[in-house]
GROMACS .gro file of C-alpha atoms in nm:
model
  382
    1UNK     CA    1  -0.287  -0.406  -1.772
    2UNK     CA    2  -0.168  -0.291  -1.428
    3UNK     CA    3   0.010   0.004  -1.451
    4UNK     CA    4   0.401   0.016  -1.309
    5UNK     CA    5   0.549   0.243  -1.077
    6UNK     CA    6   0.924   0.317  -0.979
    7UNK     CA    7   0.888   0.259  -0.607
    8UNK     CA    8   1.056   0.607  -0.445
    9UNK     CA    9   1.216   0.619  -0.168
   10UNK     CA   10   1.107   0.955   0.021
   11UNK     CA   11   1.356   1.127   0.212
   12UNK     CA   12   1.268   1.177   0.576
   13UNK     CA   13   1.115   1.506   0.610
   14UNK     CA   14   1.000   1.554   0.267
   15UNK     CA   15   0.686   1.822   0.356
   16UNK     CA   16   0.944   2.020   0.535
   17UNK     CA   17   1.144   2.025   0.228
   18UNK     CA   18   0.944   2.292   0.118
   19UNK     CA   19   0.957   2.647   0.241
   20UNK     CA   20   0.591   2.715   0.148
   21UNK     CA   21   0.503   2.386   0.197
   22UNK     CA   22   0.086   2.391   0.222
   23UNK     CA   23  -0.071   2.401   0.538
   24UNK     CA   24  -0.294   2.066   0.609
   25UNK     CA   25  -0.687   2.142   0.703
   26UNK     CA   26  -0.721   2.119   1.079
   27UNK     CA   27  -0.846   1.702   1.146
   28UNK     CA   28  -1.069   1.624   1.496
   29UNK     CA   29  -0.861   1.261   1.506
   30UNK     CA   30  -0.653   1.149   1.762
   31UNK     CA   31  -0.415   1.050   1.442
   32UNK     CA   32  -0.369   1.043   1.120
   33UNK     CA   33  -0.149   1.024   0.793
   34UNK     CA   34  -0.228   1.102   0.410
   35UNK     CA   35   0.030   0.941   0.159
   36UNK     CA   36   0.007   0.998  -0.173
   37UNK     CA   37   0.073   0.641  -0.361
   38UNK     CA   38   0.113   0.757  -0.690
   39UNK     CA   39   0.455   0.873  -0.571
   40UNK     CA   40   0.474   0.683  -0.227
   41UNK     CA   41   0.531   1.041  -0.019
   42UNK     CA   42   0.344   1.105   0.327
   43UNK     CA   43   0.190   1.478   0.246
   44UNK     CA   44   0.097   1.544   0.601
   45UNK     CA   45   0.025   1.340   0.937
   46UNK     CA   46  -0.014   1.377   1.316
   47UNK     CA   47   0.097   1.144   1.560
   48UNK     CA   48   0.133   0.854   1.294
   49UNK     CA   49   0.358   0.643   1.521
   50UNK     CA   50   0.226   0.626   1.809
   51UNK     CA   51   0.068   0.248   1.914
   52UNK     CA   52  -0.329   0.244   1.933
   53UNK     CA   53  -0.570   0.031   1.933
   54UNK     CA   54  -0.694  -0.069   1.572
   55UNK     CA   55  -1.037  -0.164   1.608
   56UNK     CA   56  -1.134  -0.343   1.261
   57UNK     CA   57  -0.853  -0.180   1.032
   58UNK     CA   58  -0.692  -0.503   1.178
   59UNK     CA   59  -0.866  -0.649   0.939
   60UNK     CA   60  -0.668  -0.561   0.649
   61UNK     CA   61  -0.395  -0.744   0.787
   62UNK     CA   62  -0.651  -1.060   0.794
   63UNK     CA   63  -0.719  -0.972   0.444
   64UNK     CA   64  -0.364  -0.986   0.298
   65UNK     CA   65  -0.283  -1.315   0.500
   66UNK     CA   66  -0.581  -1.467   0.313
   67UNK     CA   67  -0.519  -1.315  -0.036
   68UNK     CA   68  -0.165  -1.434   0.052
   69UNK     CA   69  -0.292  -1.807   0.080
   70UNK     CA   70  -0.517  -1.786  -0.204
   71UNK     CA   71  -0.251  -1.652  -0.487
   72UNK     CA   72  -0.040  -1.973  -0.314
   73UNK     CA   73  -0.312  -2.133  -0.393
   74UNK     CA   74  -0.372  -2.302  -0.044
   75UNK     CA   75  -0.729  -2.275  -0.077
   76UNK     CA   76  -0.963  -2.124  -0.311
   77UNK     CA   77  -1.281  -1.857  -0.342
   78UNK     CA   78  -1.486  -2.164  -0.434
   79UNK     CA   79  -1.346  -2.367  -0.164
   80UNK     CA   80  -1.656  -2.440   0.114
   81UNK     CA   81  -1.536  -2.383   0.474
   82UNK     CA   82  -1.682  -2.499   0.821
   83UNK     CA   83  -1.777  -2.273   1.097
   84UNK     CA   84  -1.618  -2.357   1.382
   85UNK     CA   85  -1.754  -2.333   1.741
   86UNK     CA   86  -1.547  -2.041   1.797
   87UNK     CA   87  -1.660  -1.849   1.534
   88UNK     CA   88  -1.949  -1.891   1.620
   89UNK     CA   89  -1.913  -1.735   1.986
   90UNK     CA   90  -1.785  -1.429   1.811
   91UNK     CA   91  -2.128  -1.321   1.883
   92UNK     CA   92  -2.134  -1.286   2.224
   93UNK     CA   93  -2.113  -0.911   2.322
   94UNK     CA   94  -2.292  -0.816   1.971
   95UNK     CA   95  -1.983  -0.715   1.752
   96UNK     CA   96  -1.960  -0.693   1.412
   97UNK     CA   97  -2.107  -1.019   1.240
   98UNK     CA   98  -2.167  -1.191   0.906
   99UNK     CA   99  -2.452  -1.421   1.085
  100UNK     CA  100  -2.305  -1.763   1.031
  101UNK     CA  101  -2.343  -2.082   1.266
  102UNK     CA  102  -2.191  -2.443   1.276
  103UNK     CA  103  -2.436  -2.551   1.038
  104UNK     CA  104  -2.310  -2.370   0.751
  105UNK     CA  105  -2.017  -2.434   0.490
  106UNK     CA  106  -1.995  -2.074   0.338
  107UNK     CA  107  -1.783  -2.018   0.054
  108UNK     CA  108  -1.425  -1.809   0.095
  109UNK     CA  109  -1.540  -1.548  -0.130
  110UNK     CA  110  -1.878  -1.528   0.076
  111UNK     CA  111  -1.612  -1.525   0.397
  112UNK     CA  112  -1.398  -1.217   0.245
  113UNK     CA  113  -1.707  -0.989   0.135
  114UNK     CA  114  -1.857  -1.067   0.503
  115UNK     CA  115  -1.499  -0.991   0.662
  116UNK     CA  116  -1.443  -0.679   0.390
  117UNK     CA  117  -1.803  -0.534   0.322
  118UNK     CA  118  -1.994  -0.630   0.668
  119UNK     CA  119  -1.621  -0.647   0.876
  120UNK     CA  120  -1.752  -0.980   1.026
  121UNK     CA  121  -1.563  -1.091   1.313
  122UNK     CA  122  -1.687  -1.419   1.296
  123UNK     CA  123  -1.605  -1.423   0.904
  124UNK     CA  124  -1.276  -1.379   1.009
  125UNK     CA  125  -1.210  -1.614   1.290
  126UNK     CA  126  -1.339  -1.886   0.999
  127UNK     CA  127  -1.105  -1.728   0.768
  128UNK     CA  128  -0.813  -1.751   0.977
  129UNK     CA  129  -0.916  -2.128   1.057
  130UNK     CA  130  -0.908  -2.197   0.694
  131UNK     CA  131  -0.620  -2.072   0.650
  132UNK     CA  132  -0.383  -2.177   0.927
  133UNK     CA  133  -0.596  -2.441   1.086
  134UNK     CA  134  -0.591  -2.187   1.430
  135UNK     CA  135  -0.662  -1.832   1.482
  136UNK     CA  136  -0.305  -1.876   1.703
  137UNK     CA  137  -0.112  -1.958   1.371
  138UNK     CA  138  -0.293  -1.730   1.189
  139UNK     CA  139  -0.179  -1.419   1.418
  140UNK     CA  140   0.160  -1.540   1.391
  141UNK     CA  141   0.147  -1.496   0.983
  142UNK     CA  142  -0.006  -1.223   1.041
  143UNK     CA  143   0.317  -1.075   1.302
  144UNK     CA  144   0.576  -1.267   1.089
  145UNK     CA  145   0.440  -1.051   0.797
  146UNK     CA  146   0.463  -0.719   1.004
  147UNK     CA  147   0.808  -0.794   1.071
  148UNK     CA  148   0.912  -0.852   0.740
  149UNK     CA  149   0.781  -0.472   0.631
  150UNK     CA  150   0.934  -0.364   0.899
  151UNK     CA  151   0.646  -0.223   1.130
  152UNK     CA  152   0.776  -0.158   1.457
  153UNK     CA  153   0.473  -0.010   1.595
  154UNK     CA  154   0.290  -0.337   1.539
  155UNK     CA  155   0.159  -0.631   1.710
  156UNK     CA  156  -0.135  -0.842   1.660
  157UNK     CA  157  -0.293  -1.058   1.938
  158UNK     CA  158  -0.596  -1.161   1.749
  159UNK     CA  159  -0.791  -1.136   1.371
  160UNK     CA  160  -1.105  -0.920   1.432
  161UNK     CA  161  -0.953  -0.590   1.642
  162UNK     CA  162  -1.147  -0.654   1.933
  163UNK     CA  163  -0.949  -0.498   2.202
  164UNK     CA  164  -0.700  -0.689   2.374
  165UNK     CA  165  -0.324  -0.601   2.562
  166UNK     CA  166  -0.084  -0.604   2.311
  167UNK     CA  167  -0.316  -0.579   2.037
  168UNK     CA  168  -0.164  -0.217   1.886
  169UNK     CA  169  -0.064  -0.070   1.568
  170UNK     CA  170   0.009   0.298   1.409
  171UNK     CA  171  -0.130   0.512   1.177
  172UNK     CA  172   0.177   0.470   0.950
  173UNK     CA  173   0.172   0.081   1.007
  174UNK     CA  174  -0.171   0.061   0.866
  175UNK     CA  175  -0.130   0.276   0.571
  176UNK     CA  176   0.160   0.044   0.503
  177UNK     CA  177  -0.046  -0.268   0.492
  178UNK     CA  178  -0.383  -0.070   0.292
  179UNK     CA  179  -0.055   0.002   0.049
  180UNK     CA  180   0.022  -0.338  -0.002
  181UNK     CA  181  -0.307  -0.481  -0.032
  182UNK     CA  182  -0.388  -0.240  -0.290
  183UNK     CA  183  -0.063  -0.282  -0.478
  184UNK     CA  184  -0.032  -0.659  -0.449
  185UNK     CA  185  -0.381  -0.782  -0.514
  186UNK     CA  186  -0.546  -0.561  -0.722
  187UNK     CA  187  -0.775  -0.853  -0.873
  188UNK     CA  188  -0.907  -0.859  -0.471
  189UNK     CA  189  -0.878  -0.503  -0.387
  190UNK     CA  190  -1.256  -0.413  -0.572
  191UNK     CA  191  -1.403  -0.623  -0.232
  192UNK     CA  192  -1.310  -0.309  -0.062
  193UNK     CA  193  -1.569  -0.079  -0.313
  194UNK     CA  194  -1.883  -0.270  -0.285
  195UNK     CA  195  -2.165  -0.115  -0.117
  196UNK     CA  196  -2.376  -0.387   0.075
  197UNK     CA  197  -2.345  -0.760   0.108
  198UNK     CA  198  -2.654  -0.991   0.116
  199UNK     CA  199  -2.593  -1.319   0.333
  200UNK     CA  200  -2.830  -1.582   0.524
  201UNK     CA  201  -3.089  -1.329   0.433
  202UNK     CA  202  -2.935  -1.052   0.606
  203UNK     CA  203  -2.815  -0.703   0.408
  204UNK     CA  204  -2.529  -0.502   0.575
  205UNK     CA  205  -2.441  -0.205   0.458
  206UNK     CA  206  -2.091  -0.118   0.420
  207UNK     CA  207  -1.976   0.143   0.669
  208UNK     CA  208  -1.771   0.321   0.511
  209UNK     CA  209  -1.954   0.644   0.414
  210UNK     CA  210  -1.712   0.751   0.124
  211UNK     CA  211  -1.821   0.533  -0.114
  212UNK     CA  212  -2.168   0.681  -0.141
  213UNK     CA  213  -2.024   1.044  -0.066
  214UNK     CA  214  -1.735   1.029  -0.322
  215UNK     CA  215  -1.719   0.881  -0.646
  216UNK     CA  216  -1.361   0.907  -0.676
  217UNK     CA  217  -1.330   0.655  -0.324
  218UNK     CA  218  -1.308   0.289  -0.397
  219UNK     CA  219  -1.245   0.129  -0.035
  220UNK     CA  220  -1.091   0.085   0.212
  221UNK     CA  221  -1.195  -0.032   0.604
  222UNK     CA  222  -1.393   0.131   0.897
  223UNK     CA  223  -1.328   0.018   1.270
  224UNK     CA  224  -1.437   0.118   1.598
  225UNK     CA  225  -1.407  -0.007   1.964
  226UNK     CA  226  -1.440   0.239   2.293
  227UNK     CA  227  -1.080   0.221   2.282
  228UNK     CA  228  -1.012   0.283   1.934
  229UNK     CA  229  -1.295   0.586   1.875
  230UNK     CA  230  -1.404   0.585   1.533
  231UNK     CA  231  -1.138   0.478   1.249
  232UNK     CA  232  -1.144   0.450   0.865
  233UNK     CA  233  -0.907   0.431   0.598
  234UNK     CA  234  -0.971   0.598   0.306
  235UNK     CA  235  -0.868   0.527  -0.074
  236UNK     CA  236  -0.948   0.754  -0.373
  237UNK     CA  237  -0.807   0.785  -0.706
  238UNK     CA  238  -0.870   1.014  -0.939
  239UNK     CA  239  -0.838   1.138  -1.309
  240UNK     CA  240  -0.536   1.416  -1.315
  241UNK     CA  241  -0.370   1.563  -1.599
  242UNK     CA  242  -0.036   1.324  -1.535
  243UNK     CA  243  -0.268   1.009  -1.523
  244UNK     CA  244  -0.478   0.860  -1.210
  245UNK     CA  245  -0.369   0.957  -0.882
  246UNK     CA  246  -0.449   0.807  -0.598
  247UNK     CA  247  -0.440   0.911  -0.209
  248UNK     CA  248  -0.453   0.717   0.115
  249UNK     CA  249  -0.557   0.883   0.443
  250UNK     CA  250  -0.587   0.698   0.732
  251UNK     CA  251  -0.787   0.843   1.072
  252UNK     CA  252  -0.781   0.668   1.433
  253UNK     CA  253  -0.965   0.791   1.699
  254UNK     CA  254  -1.258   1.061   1.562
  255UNK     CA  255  -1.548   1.080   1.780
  256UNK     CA  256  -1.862   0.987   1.542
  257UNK     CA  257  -1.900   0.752   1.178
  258UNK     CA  258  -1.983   1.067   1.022
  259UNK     CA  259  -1.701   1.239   1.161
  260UNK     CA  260  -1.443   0.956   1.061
  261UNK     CA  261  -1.597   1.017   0.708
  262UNK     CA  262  -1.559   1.400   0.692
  263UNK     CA  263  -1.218   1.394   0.835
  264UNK     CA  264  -1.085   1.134   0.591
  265UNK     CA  265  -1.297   1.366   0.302
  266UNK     CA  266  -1.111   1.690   0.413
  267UNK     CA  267  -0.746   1.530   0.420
  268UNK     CA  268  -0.845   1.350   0.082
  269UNK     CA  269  -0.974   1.692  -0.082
  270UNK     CA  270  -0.672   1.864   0.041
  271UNK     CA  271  -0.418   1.600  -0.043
  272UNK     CA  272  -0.560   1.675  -0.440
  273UNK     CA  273  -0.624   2.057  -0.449
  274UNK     CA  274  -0.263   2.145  -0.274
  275UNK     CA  275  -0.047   1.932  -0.409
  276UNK     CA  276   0.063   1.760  -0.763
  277UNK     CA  277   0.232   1.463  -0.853
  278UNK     CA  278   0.450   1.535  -1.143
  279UNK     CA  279   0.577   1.291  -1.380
  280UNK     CA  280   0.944   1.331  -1.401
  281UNK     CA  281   0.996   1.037  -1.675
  282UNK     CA  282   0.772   0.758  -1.837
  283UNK     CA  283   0.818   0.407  -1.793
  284UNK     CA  284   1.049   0.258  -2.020
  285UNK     CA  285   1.229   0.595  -2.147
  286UNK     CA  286   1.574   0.611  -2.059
  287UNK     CA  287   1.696   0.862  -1.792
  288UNK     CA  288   2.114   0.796  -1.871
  289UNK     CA  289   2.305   0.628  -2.160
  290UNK     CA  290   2.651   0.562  -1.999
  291UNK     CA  291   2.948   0.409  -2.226
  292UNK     CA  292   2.968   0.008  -2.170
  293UNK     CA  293   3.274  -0.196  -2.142
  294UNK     CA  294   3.354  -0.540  -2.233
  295UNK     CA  295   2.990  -0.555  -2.410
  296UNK     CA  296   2.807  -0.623  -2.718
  297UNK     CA  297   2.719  -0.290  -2.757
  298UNK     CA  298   2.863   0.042  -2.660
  299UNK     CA  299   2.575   0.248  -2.475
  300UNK     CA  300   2.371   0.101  -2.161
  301UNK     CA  301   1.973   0.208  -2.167
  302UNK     CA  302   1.931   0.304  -1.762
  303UNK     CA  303   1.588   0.432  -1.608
  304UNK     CA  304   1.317   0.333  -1.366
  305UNK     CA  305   1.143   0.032  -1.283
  306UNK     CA  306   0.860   0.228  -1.438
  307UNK     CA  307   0.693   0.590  -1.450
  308UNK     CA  308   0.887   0.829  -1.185
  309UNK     CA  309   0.632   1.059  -1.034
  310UNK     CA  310   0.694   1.306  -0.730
  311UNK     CA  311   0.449   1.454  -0.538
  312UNK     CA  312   0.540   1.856  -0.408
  313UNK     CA  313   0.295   2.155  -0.388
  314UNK     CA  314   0.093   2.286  -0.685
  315UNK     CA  315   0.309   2.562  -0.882
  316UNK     CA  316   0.627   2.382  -0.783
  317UNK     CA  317   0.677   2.191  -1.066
  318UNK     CA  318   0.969   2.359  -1.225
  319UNK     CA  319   1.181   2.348  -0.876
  320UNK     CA  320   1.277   2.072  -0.888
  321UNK     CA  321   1.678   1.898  -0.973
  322UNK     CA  322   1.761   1.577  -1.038
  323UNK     CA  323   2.090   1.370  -1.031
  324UNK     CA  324   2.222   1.046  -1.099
  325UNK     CA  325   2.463   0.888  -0.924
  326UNK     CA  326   2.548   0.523  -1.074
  327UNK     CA  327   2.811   0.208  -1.110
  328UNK     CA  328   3.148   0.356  -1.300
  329UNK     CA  329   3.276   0.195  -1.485
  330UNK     CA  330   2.997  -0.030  -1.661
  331UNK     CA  331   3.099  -0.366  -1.724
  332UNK     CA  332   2.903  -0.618  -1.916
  333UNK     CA  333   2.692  -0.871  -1.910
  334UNK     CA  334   2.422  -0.611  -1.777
  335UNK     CA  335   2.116  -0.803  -1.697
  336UNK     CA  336   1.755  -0.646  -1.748
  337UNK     CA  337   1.665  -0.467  -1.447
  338UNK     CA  338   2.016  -0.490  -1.251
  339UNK     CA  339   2.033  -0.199  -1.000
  340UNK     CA  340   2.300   0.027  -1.123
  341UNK     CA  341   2.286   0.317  -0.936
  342UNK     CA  342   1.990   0.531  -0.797
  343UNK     CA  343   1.798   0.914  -0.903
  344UNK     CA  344   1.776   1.147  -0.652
  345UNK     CA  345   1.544   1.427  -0.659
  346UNK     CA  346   1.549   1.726  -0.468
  347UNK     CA  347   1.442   2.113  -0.442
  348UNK     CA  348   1.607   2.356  -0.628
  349UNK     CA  349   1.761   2.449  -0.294
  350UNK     CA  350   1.894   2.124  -0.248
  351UNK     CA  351   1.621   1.988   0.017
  352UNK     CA  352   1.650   1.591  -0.071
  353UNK     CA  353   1.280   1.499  -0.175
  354UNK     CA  354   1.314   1.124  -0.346
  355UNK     CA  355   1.539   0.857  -0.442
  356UNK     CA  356   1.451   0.644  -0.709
  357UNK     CA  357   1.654   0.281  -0.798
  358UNK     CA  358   1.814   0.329  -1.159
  359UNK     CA  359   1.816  -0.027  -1.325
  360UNK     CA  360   1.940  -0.200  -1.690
  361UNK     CA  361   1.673  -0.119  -1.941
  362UNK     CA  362   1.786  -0.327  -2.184
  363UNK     CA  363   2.035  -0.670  -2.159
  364UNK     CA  364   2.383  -0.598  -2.228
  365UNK     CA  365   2.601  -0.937  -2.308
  366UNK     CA  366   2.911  -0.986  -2.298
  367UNK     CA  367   3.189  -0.892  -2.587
  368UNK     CA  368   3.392  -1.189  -2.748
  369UNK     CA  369   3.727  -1.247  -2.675
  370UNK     CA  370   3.865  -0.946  -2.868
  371UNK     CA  371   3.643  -0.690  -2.786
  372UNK     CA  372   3.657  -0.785  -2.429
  373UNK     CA  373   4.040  -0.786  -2.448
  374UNK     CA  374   4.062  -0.433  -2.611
  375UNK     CA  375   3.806  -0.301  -2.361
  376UNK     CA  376   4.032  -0.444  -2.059
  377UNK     CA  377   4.351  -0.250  -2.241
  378UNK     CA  378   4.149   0.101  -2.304
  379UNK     CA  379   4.024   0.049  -1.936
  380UNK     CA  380   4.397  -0.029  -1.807
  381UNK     CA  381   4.515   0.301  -1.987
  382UNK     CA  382   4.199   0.494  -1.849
   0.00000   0.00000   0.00000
């Protein structure tokens, strides 16, 4: 079963928020942010907004457009797809390539483990034209999608990351879409973990030197153009006393593959040893049990979407407040998961850390006529 998170809102400035906050490992990239998912906080980061050029982590924008189509069912894994002319031509200049030609009618799955695995440019040109009919439409879903997260450091001109004007996106902006692909598709996201890909005869190894480094690592995407240096984004998760835990670091611009891979393995390693994520309540456990009016029963059950975790740094655990600020008076019906009111978490000094949605547990329907009449009087008096 997939396992449900309250999605946290982190206050601006959360590191900060700490007076001893810990100091973050020195990181030979150009940029670069580490979020923790687990509790959706950014634990450190260097010049995360600022527009650069991709490279392949593009890619992972291609990838959500197509898992996107294939949940709506617009095509399928199984579904055969031709190779178009232009796809084709991808291999002019030598980049990145799965190997197929206009002969061929490879598969969609074959398509996504040459895009993911072997980051085939011509995989994803065929991809996009499977999708959309045109890479031109494609990058438009692709934009249209940006937009609607909110990415403002964003904007695709193409599918692959080769570079082009215009073509740009941040640090931040990318760990936003990694977040999403691994939180939306998880029955896709194990592309991202396998090791080598076998196709037309021809094994690739996949370039991102984490997974055979760390066990703990289970994707995500390596790029690199002259203009982009060396990039990868990095996902681990590991085993922690409060449950799995898993970390995102993305690095742009590093000077070598190895060095994209021991920069991502320092934040990573520090992002775990420095900080914990603490459970502050389990999914389904009420946090409040205000009075109900008007209703069929007396108490409202209100809590989190699911588990609350926060993420602050290790021996900090018992620093922490919490407050709830919600809808007064309560007035049935109450429908299951109705936002009520919202958790806010912050240092014992006060320092705002998180803010977490509080929602209806439980239904609450309405009283009959008498009860809701005597409710309306006691409420009048009140």
């Amino acid at each position: 079963m997939k396992k449900l998170f309250a999605y946290v809102l982190v206050a601006a400035g959360t590191v900060s928020a700490w007076a001893q906050a810990p100091q973050a490992p020195e990181i030979a990239a150009r940029h670069y942010i580490l979020m923790d998912l687990t509790s959706n906080q950014v634990l450190a980061e260097r010049e995360a907004d600022v527009a650069t050029d991709p490279a392949s982590l593009t890619k992972l924008m291609t990838a959500y457009v197509v898992f996107t189509a294939l949940r709506e069912k617009k095509l399928t894994l199984e579904q055969t797809l031709n190779v178009s002319k232009r796809a084709w031509e991808e291999r002019k200049g030598d980049p990145s390539l799965m190997f197929i030609d206009t002969t061929m009618t490879p598969k969609v799955d074959e398509l996504l483990r040459g895009m993911i695995i072997q980051s085939g440019n011509d995989a994803s040109v065929a991809l996009a034209e499977g999708v959309a009919g045109s890479v031109e439409s494609f990058v438009g879903m692709m934009n249209r999608q940006a937009q609607a997260w909110g990415l403002k450091n964003t904007s695709f001109k193409n599918v692959t990351g080769m570079t082009e004007p215009g073509h740009r996106t941040s640090a931040r902006d990318i760990a936003v879409v990694a977040s999403h692909v691994i939180r939306d598709f998880p029955e896709y996201y194990p592309y991202y973990s396998v090791r080598s890909y076998t196709y037309n005869k021809i094994k690739q190894d996949n370039r991102n030197l984490l997974l055979g480094r760390d066990p703990s690592v289970d994707g995500m995407k390596t790029g690199y153009t002259d203009a982009a240096g060396y990039c990868l984004v990095a996902s681990a998760a590991r085993d922690m006393p409060n449950g799995k835990r898993r970390l995102l670091s993305v690095v742009m611009g590093t000077n070598s593959r190895d060095a994209r891979a021991t920069e991502s393995q320092k934040l990573l390693n520090w992002g775990y040893s420095a900080w914990d994520a603490v459970r502050l309540f389990e999914e389904g456990k009420p946090i409040a049990t205000p009075e109900v009016w008007k209703g069929t029963t007396r108490e409202a059950k209100l809590g989190a979407a699911g588990a609350v975790y926060v993420t602050l740094p290790k021996g900090e655990g018992d620093k922490l407040q919490t407050k709830v600020e919600r809808t007064d008076p309560l007035v049935a019906p109450l429908t299951k998961n109705q936002r009520v009111g919202t958790l806010k978490v912050s240092t014992a000094a006060g320092a705002p850390l998180a803010e977490v949605p509080l929602v209806v547990l439980e239904p609450v329907d309405q009283a009959g006529l008498l009860g809701r009449a005597w409710d309306a009087l006691r409420l009048w008096i009140k």
